[in-house]
Amino acid sequence: MGRLRRSRTHRAQRDVHRASRTRARGRDIDQIQLIDLDPKTRAKLEAQALDYEKPGLAQHYCVECAKYYETDAALQSHWRSKVHKRRCKALKEPVYTIEEAERAAGLGRDDRRAAATEPEPDVTIAEL
């Protein structure tokens, strides 16, 4: 008897990659830091009105992870998880600015170059 295997197994990988390209993106860390963690916005997100389209009627929301949960028990369990703790740790780091991003890409002004090209004062023998 011959070998028994599934034929065309690469299709499953292709579908996973396609789904990840078309999936709705979540909020990035810098968006959460700049917008959601503001005290006014945070209060609005934690006390949302009933929304029948969102999980748990939008009553159980984790601001740091930007996720809705079905029940309060699920939210409490999430707060104790490693995923939430890692996200909180990442949110404590400072946000990158546009200037820092441009400098990293080599587009911004480099302060080291300006300091290195400044002429040094001439020292004369009379001053010594």
CSV table of C-alpha atoms in Angstrom, one decimal:
chain,number,residue,atom,x,y,z
A,1,MET,CA,0.0,0.0,0.0
A,2,GLY,CA,1.1,3.5,-0.7
A,3,ARG,CA,1.6,6.4,1.7
A,4,LEU,CA,-1.6,8.0,3.0
A,5,ARG,CA,-1.4,11.8,3.2
A,6,ARG,CA,-3.4,14.8,2.4
A,7,SER,CA,-2.8,16.3,-1.0
A,8,ARG,CA,-2.3,20.0,-1.5
A,9,THR,CA,-1.5,20.9,2.1
A,10,HIS,CA,-0.2,24.4,1.2
A,11,ARG,CA,-3.7,25.8,0.7
A,12,ALA,CA,-4.2,26.0,4.5
A,13,GLN,CA,-1.1,28.2,4.9
A,14,ARG,CA,-2.2,30.4,2.1
A,15,ASP,CA,-5.6,30.9,3.7
A,16,VAL,CA,-4.1,31.8,7.0
A,17,HIS,CA,-1.8,34.4,5.4
A,18,ARG,CA,-4.7,35.9,3.4
A,19,ALA,CA,-6.9,36.1,6.5
A,20,SER,CA,-4.1,38.0,8.4
A,21,ARG,CA,-3.8,40.5,5.5
A,22,THR,CA,-7.6,41.2,5.4
A,23,ARG,CA,-8.3,41.1,9.2
A,24,ALA,CA,-9.4,44.3,10.9
A,25,ARG,CA,-6.4,45.8,12.6
A,26,GLY,CA,-6.4,46.6,16.3
A,27,ARG,CA,-5.1,49.7,17.9
A,28,ASP,CA,-1.4,50.2,18.1
A,29,ILE,CA,0.5,51.0,21.3
A,30,ASP,CA,1.2,54.6,20.4
A,31,GLN,CA,-2.5,55.2,19.7
A,32,ILE,CA,-3.5,53.8,23.0
A,33,GLN,CA,-0.8,55.9,24.8
A,34,LEU,CA,-1.7,59.1,23.2
A,35,ILE,CA,-5.5,58.8,23.0
A,36,ASP,CA,-7.0,56.1,25.1
A,37,LEU,CA,-5.0,56.6,28.3
A,38,ASP,CA,-6.0,60.2,28.5
A,39,PRO,CA,-8.2,60.4,31.7
A,40,LYS,CA,-11.3,61.8,29.9
A,41,THR,CA,-11.1,59.3,27.1
A,42,ARG,CA,-10.5,56.5,29.5
A,43,ALA,CA,-13.5,57.3,31.6
A,44,LYS,CA,-15.7,57.3,28.4
A,45,LEU,CA,-14.3,54.0,27.3
A,46,GLU,CA,-14.9,52.3,30.7
A,47,ALA,CA,-18.4,53.6,31.0
A,48,GLN,CA,-19.8,53.0,27.5
A,49,ALA,CA,-23.5,52.9,26.7
A,50,LEU,CA,-25.0,49.5,25.7
A,51,ASP,CA,-24.0,48.6,22.2
A,52,TYR,CA,-25.6,45.4,20.7
A,53,GLU,CA,-22.9,45.1,18.0
A,54,LYS,CA,-19.9,44.7,20.4
A,55,PRO,CA,-19.0,41.7,22.6
A,56,GLY,CA,-20.6,41.9,26.0
A,57,LEU,CA,-22.7,44.8,25.0
A,58,ALA,CA,-19.6,47.0,25.3
A,59,GLN,CA,-19.7,46.8,29.1
A,60,HIS,CA,-16.4,44.9,29.7
A,61,TYR,CA,-13.5,46.8,28.0
A,62,CYS,CA,-9.8,46.7,28.6
A,63,VAL,CA,-8.4,50.1,27.8
A,64,GLU,CA,-4.7,49.0,27.8
A,65,CYS,CA,-5.3,46.2,25.3
A,66,ALA,CA,-8.2,47.9,23.4
A,67,LYS,CA,-10.4,44.7,23.6
A,68,TYR,CA,-14.0,43.9,24.6
A,69,TYR,CA,-14.9,40.9,26.7
A,70,GLU,CA,-18.1,39.0,27.0
A,71,THR,CA,-18.3,38.8,30.8
A,72,ASP,CA,-16.8,40.5,33.8
A,73,ALA,CA,-15.2,37.2,34.8
A,74,ALA,CA,-13.4,37.1,31.4
A,75,LEU,CA,-12.2,40.6,31.9
A,76,GLN,CA,-10.9,39.9,35.4
A,77,SER,CA,-9.1,36.8,34.1
A,78,HIS,CA,-7.6,38.9,31.3
A,79,TRP,CA,-6.2,41.4,33.8
A,80,ARG,CA,-4.3,38.6,35.5
A,81,SER,CA,-2.9,37.2,32.3
A,82,LYS,CA,0.6,37.6,30.9
A,83,VAL,CA,-0.7,39.2,27.7
A,84,HIS,CA,-2.2,42.1,29.7
A,85,LYS,CA,0.8,42.5,31.9
A,86,ARG,CA,3.2,42.6,28.9
A,87,ARG,CA,1.0,45.2,27.2
A,88,CYS,CA,1.0,47.4,30.4
A,89,LYS,CA,4.8,47.1,30.6
A,90,ALA,CA,5.0,48.2,26.9
A,91,LEU,CA,2.7,51.1,27.6
A,92,LYS,CA,5.0,52.5,30.3
A,93,GLU,CA,7.8,53.1,27.8
A,94,PRO,CA,7.8,56.6,26.2
A,95,VAL,CA,6.2,57.1,22.8
A,96,TYR,CA,8.4,57.6,19.8
A,97,THR,CA,8.1,61.0,18.3
A,98,ILE,CA,8.1,61.8,14.6
A,99,GLU,CA,11.5,63.4,14.9
A,100,GLU,CA,12.9,60.3,16.5
A,101,ALA,CA,11.5,58.1,13.7
A,102,GLU,CA,12.9,60.4,11.0
A,103,ARG,CA,16.4,60.4,12.7
A,104,ALA,CA,16.3,56.6,12.8
A,105,ALA,CA,15.5,56.5,9.1
A,106,GLY,CA,18.3,59.0,8.3
A,107,LEU,CA,16.0,61.8,7.3
A,108,GLY,CA,16.3,64.2,10.3
A,109,ARG,CA,19.0,66.6,11.3
A,110,ASP,CA,21.9,64.9,13.1
A,111,ASP,CA,23.1,66.9,16.1
A,112,ARG,CA,26.4,65.1,16.2
A,113,ARG,CA,27.4,66.2,12.8
A,114,ALA,CA,26.7,69.9,13.7
A,115,ALA,CA,28.8,69.6,16.9
A,116,ALA,CA,31.7,68.0,15.1
A,117,THR,CA,32.0,70.6,12.4
A,118,GLU,CA,32.1,73.6,14.7
A,119,PRO,CA,35.5,75.4,14.5
A,120,GLU,CA,37.6,75.1,17.6
A,121,PRO,CA,39.0,78.3,19.0
A,122,ASP,CA,42.6,79.1,18.1
A,123,VAL,CA,45.0,79.0,21.0
A,124,THR,CA,47.8,81.4,20.7
A,125,ILE,CA,51.1,81.4,22.5
A,126,ALA,CA,50.4,84.8,24.1
A,127,GLU,CA,47.4,83.3,26.0
A,128,LEU,CA,49.5,80.6,27.5
